Short mmCIF file of C-alpha atoms in Angstrom, two decimals:
data_model
loop_
_atom_site.label_atom_id
_atom_site.label_comp_id
_atom_site.label_asym_id
_atom_site.label_seq_id
_atom_site.Cartn_x
_atom_site.Cartn_y
_atom_site.Cartn_z
CA MET F 1 -2.75 -38.57 -9.22
CA THR F 2 -0.32 -38.89 -6.30
CA SER F 3 1.51 -35.61 -5.64
CA LEU F 4 5.25 -35.50 -5.15
CA LEU F 5 7.34 -33.23 -2.96
CA PHE F 6 11.08 -33.48 -3.49
CA CYS F 7 14.44 -31.83 -2.98
CA LYS F 8 16.99 -31.54 -5.73
CA GLY F 9 19.25 -34.53 -6.19
CA GLN F 10 17.51 -36.92 -3.80
CA ALA F 11 14.79 -39.49 -4.30
CA SER F 12 11.21 -38.34 -3.73
CA THR F 13 8.58 -39.98 -1.58
CA PRO F 14 4.86 -39.90 -2.51
CA LEU F 15 2.61 -37.95 -0.19
CA LYS F 16 -0.53 -39.67 1.01
CA ASP F 17 -2.70 -36.56 1.06
CA ASN F 18 -2.56 -33.59 -1.31
CA MET F 19 -3.36 -31.14 1.50
CA MET F 20 -0.44 -32.46 3.53
CA ALA F 21 1.88 -30.93 0.92
CA ASN F 22 0.94 -27.56 2.47
CA TYR F 23 1.99 -28.59 5.98
CA VAL F 24 4.81 -26.44 7.44
CA PRO F 25 6.30 -27.95 10.60
CA ILE F 26 7.29 -25.65 13.46
CA TYR F 27 10.32 -26.04 15.72
CA VAL F 28 10.50 -23.87 18.83
CA MET F 29 13.93 -22.65 19.92
CA LEU F 30 14.96 -23.79 23.38
CA GLN F 31 16.49 -21.36 25.84
CA LEU F 32 20.07 -20.38 25.02
CA ASP F 33 21.30 -21.58 28.40
CA ILE F 34 19.27 -24.80 28.63
CA ILE F 35 22.68 -26.47 29.00
CA THR F 36 24.70 -24.45 31.51
CA THR F 37 28.34 -23.48 31.05
CA ASP F 38 29.05 -26.21 33.63
CA ASN F 39 27.58 -28.71 31.14
CA ILE F 40 24.44 -29.51 33.13
CA LEU F 41 20.84 -29.68 31.86
CA LYS F 42 19.04 -26.79 33.51
CA ASP F 43 15.77 -27.52 35.38
CA LYS F 44 14.93 -30.83 33.72
CA ALA F 45 11.52 -31.10 35.41
CA GLY F 46 10.55 -27.58 34.38
CA LEU F 47 11.68 -28.17 30.81
CA GLU F 48 9.76 -31.44 30.61
CA LYS F 49 6.59 -29.59 31.59
CA GLN F 50 7.21 -26.98 28.89
CA LEU F 51 7.95 -29.60 26.24
CA LYS F 52 4.71 -31.39 27.01
CA GLN F 53 2.84 -28.09 26.63
CA LEU F 54 4.42 -27.66 23.20
CA GLN F 55 3.54 -31.21 22.24
CA ASP F 56 -0.05 -30.70 23.34
CA ALA F 57 -0.17 -27.55 21.17
CA GLY F 58 0.74 -29.58 18.08
CA VAL F 59 4.32 -28.30 17.83
CA ASP F 60 6.48 -30.60 15.71
CA GLY F 61 9.79 -30.16 17.50
CA VAL F 62 12.35 -27.93 19.14
CA MET F 63 15.65 -26.38 18.12
CA CYS F 64 18.75 -26.41 20.29
CA ASP F 65 22.22 -24.88 20.09
CA VAL F 66 25.00 -27.40 20.70
CA TRP F 67 27.71 -25.12 22.05
CA TRP F 68 31.31 -25.81 21.08
CA GLY F 69 32.38 -23.80 24.12
CA ILE F 70 30.57 -26.24 26.43
CA VAL F 71 31.17 -29.64 24.83
CA GLU F 72 34.89 -29.18 24.13
CA SER F 73 35.67 -26.82 27.00
CA LYS F 74 38.13 -29.06 28.86
CA GLY F 75 40.70 -29.31 26.10
CA PRO F 76 41.33 -30.30 22.48
CA LYS F 77 39.24 -33.35 21.51
CA GLU F 78 38.00 -33.74 25.10
CA TYR F 79 34.32 -33.87 24.24
CA ASP F 80 31.66 -34.16 26.93
CA TRP F 81 28.25 -34.85 25.42
CA SER F 82 26.58 -36.05 28.63
CA ALA F 83 24.24 -33.10 29.23
CA TYR F 84 23.14 -33.02 25.60
CA LYS F 85 22.41 -36.74 25.66
CA THR F 86 20.14 -36.16 28.66
CA LEU F 87 18.41 -33.31 26.85
CA PHE F 88 17.95 -35.25 23.63
CA GLN F 89 16.49 -38.23 25.49
CA LEU F 90 14.03 -35.93 27.24
CA VAL F 91 12.90 -34.41 23.93
CA LYS F 92 12.56 -37.87 22.42
CA ASP F 93 10.50 -39.05 25.40
CA CYS F 94 8.20 -36.05 24.90
CA LYS F 95 7.62 -37.23 21.31
CA LEU F 96 9.11 -34.16 19.67
CA LYS F 97 11.63 -33.90 16.83
CA MET F 98 14.76 -31.73 16.89
CA GLN F 99 16.77 -29.32 14.85
CA VAL F 100 20.27 -28.96 16.29
CA VAL F 101 22.84 -26.27 15.58
CA MET F 102 26.57 -26.90 15.58
CA SER F 103 27.28 -23.61 17.38
CA PHE F 104 30.92 -22.73 16.81
CA HIS F 105 30.35 -19.14 17.90
CA GLN F 106 30.14 -17.33 21.20
CA CYS F 107 26.74 -16.65 22.73
CA GLY F 108 26.79 -13.04 23.87
CA GLY F 109 27.19 -9.74 22.06
CA ASN F 110 24.30 -10.00 19.62
CA VAL F 111 20.60 -9.14 19.63
CA GLY F 112 18.71 -11.46 22.00
CA ASP F 113 21.78 -12.92 23.71
CA VAL F 114 20.94 -13.15 27.41
CA VAL F 115 23.89 -15.30 28.52
CA ILE F 116 27.59 -15.53 27.79
CA ILE F 117 28.92 -18.82 26.43
CA PRO F 118 32.39 -18.20 24.96
CA ILE F 119 34.22 -20.39 22.49
CA PRO F 120 36.61 -22.85 24.23
CA GLN F 121 39.26 -21.27 26.45
CA TRP F 122 42.05 -23.31 24.86
CA VAL F 123 41.13 -21.77 21.51
CA ARG F 124 41.02 -18.27 22.99
CA ASP F 125 44.42 -18.92 24.55
CA VAL F 126 45.91 -19.10 21.05
CA GLY F 127 44.53 -15.61 20.53
CA GLU F 128 46.47 -14.29 23.52
CA THR F 129 49.69 -14.55 21.54
CA ASN F 130 48.13 -14.33 18.08
CA PRO F 131 45.07 -12.04 18.21
CA ASP F 132 44.82 -12.19 14.41
CA ILE F 133 42.90 -15.47 14.74
CA PHE F 134 39.88 -13.25 15.40
CA TYR F 135 37.93 -11.01 13.06
CA THR F 136 39.31 -7.46 13.11
CA ASN F 137 37.89 -4.13 11.98
CA ARG F 138 39.88 -1.27 10.46
CA SER F 139 40.51 0.26 13.91
CA GLY F 140 42.09 -2.96 15.09
CA ASN F 141 39.26 -4.07 17.40
CA ARG F 142 39.14 -7.85 17.71
CA ASN F 143 35.90 -9.81 17.80
CA ILE F 144 36.30 -13.01 19.82
CA GLU F 145 32.89 -14.52 19.10
CA TYR F 146 34.07 -16.52 16.06
CA LEU F 147 37.40 -17.33 14.43
CA THR F 148 38.24 -15.32 11.33
CA ILE F 149 37.87 -17.20 8.08
CA GLY F 150 41.47 -16.18 7.49
CA VAL F 151 42.56 -19.10 9.70
CA ASP F 152 40.26 -21.69 8.13
CA ASN F 153 43.25 -23.51 6.67
CA GLN F 154 46.00 -22.36 9.04
CA PRO F 155 47.33 -25.13 11.40
CA LEU F 156 47.46 -22.86 14.44
CA PHE F 157 45.54 -24.95 16.98
CA GLY F 158 47.84 -27.68 18.13
CA GLY F 159 48.59 -28.51 14.51
CA ARG F 160 44.94 -28.43 13.44
CA THR F 161 43.27 -25.83 11.23
CA ALA F 162 40.00 -24.15 12.16
CA ILE F 163 38.22 -26.29 9.56
CA GLU F 164 39.65 -29.40 11.23
CA LEU F 165 38.44 -28.21 14.65
CA TYR F 166 34.89 -27.95 13.31
CA SER F 167 35.15 -31.23 11.41
CA ASP F 168 36.40 -33.20 14.41
CA PHE F 169 33.60 -31.78 16.55
CA MET F 170 30.95 -32.89 14.05
CA LYS F 171 32.52 -36.34 13.73
CA SER F 172 32.35 -36.70 17.50
CA PHE F 173 28.70 -35.63 17.43
CA ARG F 174 27.96 -38.35 14.86
CA GLU F 175 29.76 -41.00 16.91
CA ASN F 176 28.17 -40.06 20.22
CA MET F 177 24.66 -39.44 18.95
CA ALA F 178 24.37 -42.55 16.78
CA ASP F 179 21.35 -43.88 18.70
CA PHE F 180 19.44 -40.62 18.30
CA LEU F 181 20.41 -40.37 14.64
CA ASP F 182 19.25 -43.93 14.03
CA ALA F 183 15.97 -43.15 15.81
CA GLU F 184 15.51 -40.15 13.45
CA LEU F 185 15.18 -37.70 16.35
CA PHE F 186 17.01 -35.01 14.37
CA THR F 187 15.48 -33.59 11.22
CA ASP F 188 18.07 -30.89 10.50
CA ILE F 189 21.68 -30.30 11.45
CA GLU F 190 22.31 -26.59 11.04
CA VAL F 191 26.01 -25.85 10.73
CA GLY F 192 27.18 -22.67 12.43
CA LEU F 193 29.24 -20.66 9.95
CA GLY F 194 29.78 -17.35 11.71
CA PRO F 195 28.57 -15.00 14.44
CA ALA F 196 25.12 -15.94 15.77
CA GLY F 197 25.58 -19.17 13.79
CA GLU F 198 25.01 -17.25 10.55
CA LEU F 199 27.06 -17.26 7.36
CA ARG F 200 28.26 -13.66 7.61
CA TYR F 201 30.96 -11.43 9.00
CA PRO F 202 30.42 -9.91 12.50
CA SER F 203 29.83 -6.50 10.97
CA TYR F 204 27.29 -5.21 13.51
CA PRO F 205 28.40 -6.30 17.01
CA GLN F 206 26.45 -4.73 19.82
CA ASN F 207 29.33 -5.35 22.23
CA GLN F 208 31.49 -2.96 20.16
CA GLY F 209 28.89 -0.21 20.16
CA TRP F 210 26.85 -0.91 17.04
CA ALA F 211 23.20 0.19 17.19
CA PHE F 212 20.42 -0.16 14.64
CA PRO F 213 20.46 1.05 11.87
CA GLY F 214 24.21 1.54 11.61
CA ILE F 215 25.83 0.31 8.39
CA GLY F 216 28.39 -1.78 10.28
CA GLU F 217 32.04 -2.23 9.38
CA PHE F 218 34.05 -4.56 7.18
CA GLN F 219 35.81 -7.26 9.22
CA CYS F 220 38.84 -8.31 7.19
CA TYR F 221 41.78 -6.49 8.75
CA ASP F 222 43.43 -9.42 10.53
CA LYS F 223 46.84 -10.23 9.04
CA TYR F 224 45.61 -13.39 7.34
CA LEU F 225 42.74 -11.83 5.38
CA LYS F 226 44.79 -8.70 4.70
CA ALA F 227 47.56 -10.80 3.15
CA ASP F 228 44.99 -12.83 1.19
CA PHE F 229 43.50 -9.67 -0.31
CA GLU F 230 46.87 -8.20 -1.23
CA GLU F 231 47.84 -11.45 -2.96
CA ALA F 232 44.53 -11.51 -4.84
CA ALA F 233 44.95 -7.88 -5.91
CA THR F 234 48.52 -8.53 -7.07
CA ASN F 235 47.39 -11.54 -9.07
CA ALA F 236 44.73 -9.34 -10.66
CA GLY F 237 47.40 -6.87 -11.77
CA HIS F 238 46.82 -4.27 -9.04
CA PRO F 239 49.50 -4.67 -6.36
CA GLU F 240 48.77 -1.10 -5.25
CA TRP F 241 45.21 -1.89 -4.08
CA ARG F 242 44.62 -2.11 -0.34
CA LEU F 243 41.60 -2.80 1.87
CA PRO F 244 39.10 0.09 2.19
CA ASP F 245 40.03 2.90 4.57
CA ASP F 246 36.99 5.11 3.95
CA ALA F 247 34.02 2.81 4.69
CA GLY F 248 33.04 4.54 7.93
CA GLU F 249 32.28 3.26 11.39
CA TYR F 250 29.60 1.03 12.90
CA ASN F 251 26.86 3.63 13.31
CA ASP F 252 27.44 5.72 10.21
CA THR F 253 24.89 6.18 7.45
CA PRO F 254 25.98 5.29 3.90
CA ASP F 255 26.24 8.89 2.72
CA ALA F 256 28.62 9.76 5.57
CA THR F 257 31.34 7.54 4.07
CA GLY F 258 33.56 7.76 1.02
CA PHE F 259 33.21 4.11 0.09
CA PHE F 260 29.42 4.25 -0.01
CA GLY F 261 28.49 7.94 -0.18
CA SER F 262 31.06 8.80 -2.85
CA LYS F 263 30.33 5.61 -4.81
CA GLY F 264 33.66 3.95 -4.07
CA TYR F 265 31.83 0.64 -4.00
CA LEU F 266 31.07 1.09 -7.73
CA SER F 267 34.71 1.68 -8.74
CA ASP F 268 36.82 -1.14 -10.20
CA LYS F 269 38.71 -1.36 -6.93
CA GLY F 270 35.48 -1.36 -4.91
CA LYS F 271 33.92 -4.09 -7.06
CA PHE F 272 37.05 -6.21 -6.81
CA PHE F 273 37.13 -5.87 -3.03
CA LEU F 274 33.44 -6.72 -2.59
CA THR F 275 33.73 -9.73 -4.88
CA TRP F 276 36.74 -10.98 -2.91
CA TYR F 277 35.09 -10.27 0.49
CA SER F 278 31.82 -12.03 -0.36
CA SER F 279 33.54 -14.92 -2.16
CA LYS F 280 35.71 -15.69 0.87
CA LEU F 281 32.52 -16.09 2.87
CA ILE F 282 30.94 -18.46 0.35
CA ILE F 283 34.10 -20.59 0.17
CA HIS F 284 34.19 -20.69 3.99
CA GLY F 285 30.63 -21.99 4.12
CA ASP F 286 31.28 -24.48 1.35
CA GLN F 287 34.33 -25.98 3.08
CA ILE F 288 32.61 -26.48 6.43
CA LEU F 289 29.41 -27.86 4.90
CA ASP F 290 31.54 -30.35 2.97
CA GLU F 291 33.03 -31.51 6.27
CA ALA F 292 29.56 -31.71 7.80
CA ASN F 293 28.39 -33.80 4.87
CA LYS F 294 31.28 -36.24 5.33
CA ALA F 295 30.64 -36.46 9.09
CA LEU F 296 26.91 -37.14 8.70
CA LEU F 297 26.95 -39.13 5.48
CA GLY F 298 24.14 -41.68 5.40
CA CYS F 299 22.21 -40.14 8.28
CA LYS F 300 18.57 -39.31 7.65
CA VAL F 301 19.01 -35.59 8.23
CA LYS F 302 19.20 -32.44 6.16
CA LEU F 303 22.09 -30.03 6.50
CA ALA F 304 21.15 -26.39 6.94
CA CYS F 305 22.84 -23.02 6.69
CA LYS F 306 21.50 -19.85 8.32
CA ILE F 307 21.59 -16.49 6.51
CA SER F 308 20.89 -13.23 8.30
CA GLY F 309 18.01 -11.03 7.17
CA ILE F 310 19.82 -7.68 6.99
CA HIS F 311 16.90 -5.53 6.00
CA TRP F 312 18.16 -2.06 6.96
CA TRP F 313 19.50 0.05 4.07
CA TYR F 314 18.03 -2.55 1.69
CA LYS F 315 16.15 0.27 -0.06
CA ASP F 316 19.26 2.42 -0.33
CA ASP F 317 21.25 2.09 -3.55
CA THR F 318 24.33 1.03 -1.58
CA HIS F 319 22.77 -1.83 0.44
CA ALA F 320 25.58 -0.86 2.82
CA ALA F 321 24.65 -3.05 5.81
CA GLU F 322 24.41 -6.13 3.61
CA LEU F 323 27.77 -5.40 2.00
CA THR F 324 29.67 -5.04 5.27
CA ALA F 325 28.16 -8.37 6.41
CA GLY F 326 29.46 -10.09 3.27
CA TYR F 327 26.29 -10.21 1.17
CA TYR F 328 27.26 -8.48 -2.10
CA ASN F 329 23.69 -7.62 -2.97
CA LEU F 330 22.71 -4.58 -5.04
CA ASP F 331 19.65 -3.56 -7.03
CA ASP F 332 21.26 -5.11 -10.12
CA ARG F 333 23.29 -7.89 -8.46
CA ASP F 334 21.87 -10.85 -6.53
CA GLY F 335 24.03 -11.54 -3.50
CA TYR F 336 22.03 -14.50 -2.21
CA ARG F 337 21.63 -16.80 -5.19
CA PRO F 338 25.38 -17.69 -5.29
CA ILE F 339 25.05 -18.85 -1.67
CA ALA F 340 22.06 -20.98 -2.61
CA ARG F 341 23.95 -22.44 -5.57
CA MET F 342 26.83 -23.38 -3.27
CA LEU F 343 24.38 -24.94 -0.83
CA SER F 344 22.75 -26.99 -3.60
CA ARG F 345 25.73 -29.32 -3.86
CA HIS F 346 25.33 -30.31 -0.21
CA TYR F 347 21.55 -30.98 -0.47
CA GLY F 348 21.26 -28.23 2.13
CA SER F 349 18.47 -26.07 3.45
CA PHE F 350 18.69 -22.27 3.23
CA ASN F 351 17.40 -20.89 6.54
CA PHE F 352 16.54 -17.17 6.39
CA THR F 353 15.55 -14.78 9.16
CA CYS F 354 13.20 -11.77 9.61
CA LEU F 355 10.03 -13.53 8.40
CA GLU F 356 7.89 -11.64 10.92
CA MET F 357 8.85 -8.14 9.79
CA LYS F 358 6.95 -5.62 7.71
CA ASN F 359 8.44 -2.50 6.19
CA SER F 360 6.04 -0.41 8.26
CA ASP F 361 7.52 -1.83 11.49
CA GLN F 362 10.78 0.02 10.84
CA ASP F 363 11.92 3.63 11.03
CA ALA F 364 11.70 5.14 7.54
CA ALA F 365 15.16 6.63 7.99
CA ALA F 366 16.65 3.11 7.98
CA LYS F 367 15.41 2.55 4.40
CA SER F 368 14.44 -0.93 5.53
CA GLY F 369 12.82 -3.48 3.24
CA PRO F 370 12.29 -6.81 4.99
CA GLN F 371 9.32 -7.73 2.80
CA GLU F 372 11.18 -7.20 -0.47
CA LEU F 373 14.29 -8.85 0.97
CA VAL F 374 12.44 -12.05 1.91
CA GLN F 375 10.77 -12.07 -1.51
CA GLN F 376 14.10 -11.66 -3.32
CA VAL F 377 15.84 -14.33 -1.27
CA PHE F 378 12.99 -16.86 -1.49
CA SER F 379 12.92 -16.41 -5.27
CA ALA F 380 16.69 -16.80 -5.60
CA VAL F 381 16.72 -19.96 -3.48
CA LYS F 382 13.86 -21.58 -5.38
CA ARG F 383 15.51 -20.80 -8.73
CA GLU F 384 18.44 -22.89 -7.52
CA GLU F 385 15.99 -25.66 -6.50
CA VAL F 386 17.20 -25.48 -2.91
CA ILE F 387 15.06 -26.08 0.16
CA MET F 388 13.94 -22.87 1.86
CA ALA F 389 13.27 -22.55 5.58
CA GLY F 390 12.94 -19.58 7.88
CA GLU F 391 12.64 -18.08 11.30
CA ASN F 392 11.62 -14.89 13.04
CA ALA F 393 14.50 -12.57 13.96
CA LEU F 394 12.85 -11.05 17.04
CA GLU F 395 10.36 -12.41 19.56
CA ARG F 396 6.77 -11.81 18.45
CA TYR F 397 3.57 -13.22 19.95
CA ASP F 398 0.99 -11.05 18.18
CA ARG F 399 -1.36 -11.69 15.29
CA ASP F 400 0.30 -9.19 12.94
CA GLY F 401 3.65 -10.91 13.30
CA TYR F 402 2.09 -14.34 12.88
CA ASN F 403 0.16 -13.27 9.77
CA GLN F 404 3.36 -11.98 8.16
CA ILE F 405 5.14 -15.26 8.91
CA LEU F 406 2.23 -17.24 7.47
CA LEU F 407 2.38 -15.16 4.30
CA ASN F 408 6.12 -15.69 3.92
CA VAL F 409 6.07 -19.48 4.48
CA ARG F 410 3.37 -19.91 1.78
CA PRO F 411 3.54 -16.72 -0.34
CA ASN F 412 0.83 -17.85 -2.75
CA GLY F 413 -1.34 -19.60 -0.21
CA VAL F 414 -2.50 -23.17 0.23
CA SER F 415 -2.94 -25.47 -2.74
CA LYS F 416 -5.66 -28.12 -2.58
CA TYR F 417 -4.19 -30.08 -5.46
CA GLY F 418 -0.67 -30.88 -4.30
CA PRO F 419 2.46 -28.94 -3.33
CA PRO F 420 2.05 -25.16 -3.46
CA LYS F 421 4.31 -23.35 -5.91
CA LEU F 422 6.19 -21.69 -3.06
CA LYS F 423 6.46 -23.15 0.43
CA MET F 424 9.08 -23.14 3.13
CA GLU F 425 10.22 -26.52 4.41
CA ALA F 426 9.99 -25.52 8.08
CA LEU F 427 9.71 -22.63 10.50
CA THR F 428 11.99 -22.21 13.51
CA PHE F 429 10.25 -20.08 16.11
CA LEU F 430 11.94 -17.74 18.59
CA ARG F 431 11.65 -18.74 21.55
CA LEU F 432 10.45 -21.05 24.36
CA GLY F 433 10.00 -19.23 27.67
CA ASP F 434 7.55 -17.59 30.03
CA ASP F 435 6.43 -15.01 27.45
CA LEU F 436 5.38 -17.65 24.93
CA LEU F 437 3.61 -19.75 27.59
CA GLU F 438 1.72 -16.80 29.09
CA LYS F 439 -2.00 -17.65 28.90
CA LYS F 440 -3.08 -15.23 26.16
CA ASN F 441 0.09 -15.60 24.11
CA PHE F 442 -0.02 -19.38 24.18
CA ARG F 443 -3.68 -19.48 23.20
CA ILE F 444 -2.91 -17.38 20.11
CA PHE F 445 0.21 -19.43 19.43
CA LYS F 446 -1.82 -22.65 19.28
CA THR F 447 -3.90 -21.15 16.49
CA PHE F 448 -0.71 -20.10 14.72
CA VAL F 449 0.59 -23.67 14.84
CA ARG F 450 -2.66 -24.93 13.33
CA LYS F 451 -2.44 -22.37 10.51
CA LEU F 452 1.16 -23.36 9.76
CA HIS F 453 -0.14 -26.89 9.42
CA ALA F 454 -2.70 -25.59 6.88
CA ASP F 455 -5.51 -26.48 9.30
CA GLN F 456 -4.35 -30.11 9.29
CA ALA F 457 -3.97 -32.10 12.47
CA TYR F 458 -0.48 -32.58 13.89
CA VAL F 459 1.42 -35.33 12.07
CA ALA F 460 4.19 -37.24 13.84
CA ASP F 461 5.62 -38.94 10.74
CA LEU F 462 7.61 -36.52 8.58
CA ARG F 463 7.12 -38.78 5.59
CA GLU F 464 3.52 -37.61 5.43
CA TYR F 465 4.64 -34.17 4.19
CA THR F 466 8.34 -34.27 3.22
CA THR F 467 11.18 -36.54 2.21
CA VAL F 468 13.30 -38.48 4.68
CA VAL F 469 16.31 -40.01 2.95
CA PRO F 470 19.91 -40.81 3.89
CA LEU F 471 22.26 -37.89 3.31
CA GLU F 472 24.18 -38.42 0.08
CA ARG F 473 27.77 -37.36 -0.50
CA SER F 474 28.05 -33.75 -1.63
CA LYS F 475 28.29 -33.24 -5.35
CA PRO F 476 31.60 -32.01 -6.85
CA GLU F 477 32.84 -28.59 -5.81
CA ILE F 478 31.44 -25.75 -7.91
CA PRO F 479 34.16 -23.27 -8.97
CA ILE F 480 33.68 -19.80 -7.50
CA GLU F 481 33.49 -18.41 -11.05
CA GLU F 482 30.47 -20.64 -11.69
CA LEU F 483 28.86 -19.63 -8.40
CA LEU F 484 29.25 -15.96 -9.26
CA LYS F 485 27.33 -16.43 -12.52
CA ALA F 486 24.27 -16.66 -10.27
CA THR F 487 24.55 -12.96 -9.41
CA GLU F 488 22.36 -11.94 -12.37
CA MET F 489 19.27 -10.31 -10.93
CA HIS F 490 15.80 -11.56 -11.91
CA GLU F 491 12.33 -10.36 -11.06
CA PRO F 492 11.19 -12.01 -7.83
CA PHE F 493 8.28 -14.41 -7.84
CA PRO F 494 4.99 -12.68 -6.99
CA PHE F 495 3.80 -12.81 -3.38
CA ASP F 496 0.19 -12.41 -2.29
CA ASP F 497 -0.65 -9.28 -0.29
CA GLN F 498 -2.07 -11.27 2.62
CA THR F 499 -1.99 -14.84 3.86
CA ASP F 500 -5.00 -17.02 3.13
CA MET F 501 -4.54 -18.55 6.61
CA SER F 502 -5.08 -15.33 8.52
CA MET F 503 -5.11 -15.26 12.31
CA GLY F 504 -7.44 -12.26 12.25
CA GLY F 505 -6.78 -8.78 13.55
CA VAL F 506 -8.19 -6.12 15.86
CA VAL F 507 -11.52 -7.86 16.51
CA ASN F 508 -9.78 -11.07 17.46
CA ASP F 509 -7.43 -9.17 19.75
CA PHE F 510 -10.46 -7.65 21.49
CA ILE F 511 -12.01 -11.10 21.95
CA ASP F 512 -8.68 -12.36 23.32
CA GLY F 513 -8.76 -9.57 25.88
CA LEU F 514 -12.18 -10.69 27.06
CA LEU F 515 -11.20 -14.36 27.15
CA ASN F 516 -8.16 -13.49 29.20
CA LEU F 517 -10.47 -12.28 31.97
CA ILE F 518 -12.04 -15.74 32.23
CA PRO F 519 -9.96 -17.91 34.60
CA PHE F 520 -10.46 -21.26 32.84
CA PHE F 521 -9.56 -19.96 29.33
#
């Protein structure tokens, strides 16, 4: 019998080989500054050499940020795609596919950011006279890496709303990249929805002093979100309710605050606030993904949305770090399934981070639970019949990290008789550079690629292992009340203890050490 692999709401394509249903493609992230702030492709010859190394290793493609702050830097609707066109042609010539990110955020201020690429100056100029266009914490500190969702529908940017800024950018991308879209160079268009491109609030900014494992701070004290909350509270019959003033500071622990330590988050007021705060985030993502769908309608791509793996304090009753980021997730309330349900109407892919992490990697004091978090999220996403994808949050080039990723992309192992019960659609790997291409690291990485492919040879045609269909128009909007019905918590699907595609362990590391001494290995 021919096996089928499909995504909800779109036509399926038969797979030619049952084992190919286990194939997980890998996309390696390009350097953050591969396009300079002057809109020039950096070291084209050097990059071409690296891309060919990836292609020789069996890598399926690369991922690239398309920075708003570079393309539209000269002024409103003055788009310059020239450097990206050069980059995309180079990747195409190297016979690799691409995931691209519509990066409406600033690069700089988060973990792993090695360069500064701000949002366009003409947008920041609006903030000079109206700083409330930026996310704001209770102390009044502004975060300029992404516009607050409070201005999503405010015509403050030369008569355009923030949503219209993002929409026009994506329409221009479609118009200018038509040849590459027609050639099916792009497999996924990930839509940036917040800081670091993630659908979340900037609750843990390093550039404001946050350090792991601080609980972070709520980011809803700009005048637009403050007014929105007060209106919502009044409509709910509580005009006296205000935003929290006892939720602590960036590096507090939950028990050091009134909102978390004294169980304020469980009060009627606390529940109302958290529902409002998390719902605003979901609506924000839904609006922009709807614009992305309209811009890319008919293209043979999947839309994607990135969700941050906030694993610290996951094993604390409060889940404080998740709550400040906008994920209203508790032991008895699923904060991720409503996001997946929203995403389902756009035929989108749910891209989740921290696949490489084990609980034992973290300080016990952080009450961290990356393994349980990934298991919960994967289960929630699959229950909504949404495509699941993932990436590592931090750079790892060791067998332990690879084995954990392999377990998470196929939690119940390889199936010889068709699609496995649980499998991620793709892995995005952090990151291309000298560390990855170092002799020992790259030798191990090649084995990792083969294991992701379920010991199958590299396949250039995506249709061998997944569906490639024109993007359909998003289904009708799902009312927020219906989305919130998905908060009921269920037992997660069982995960195996270890991957059945293991890279080995200590013995293999010892052998690697010996091989590294041999010049031609």
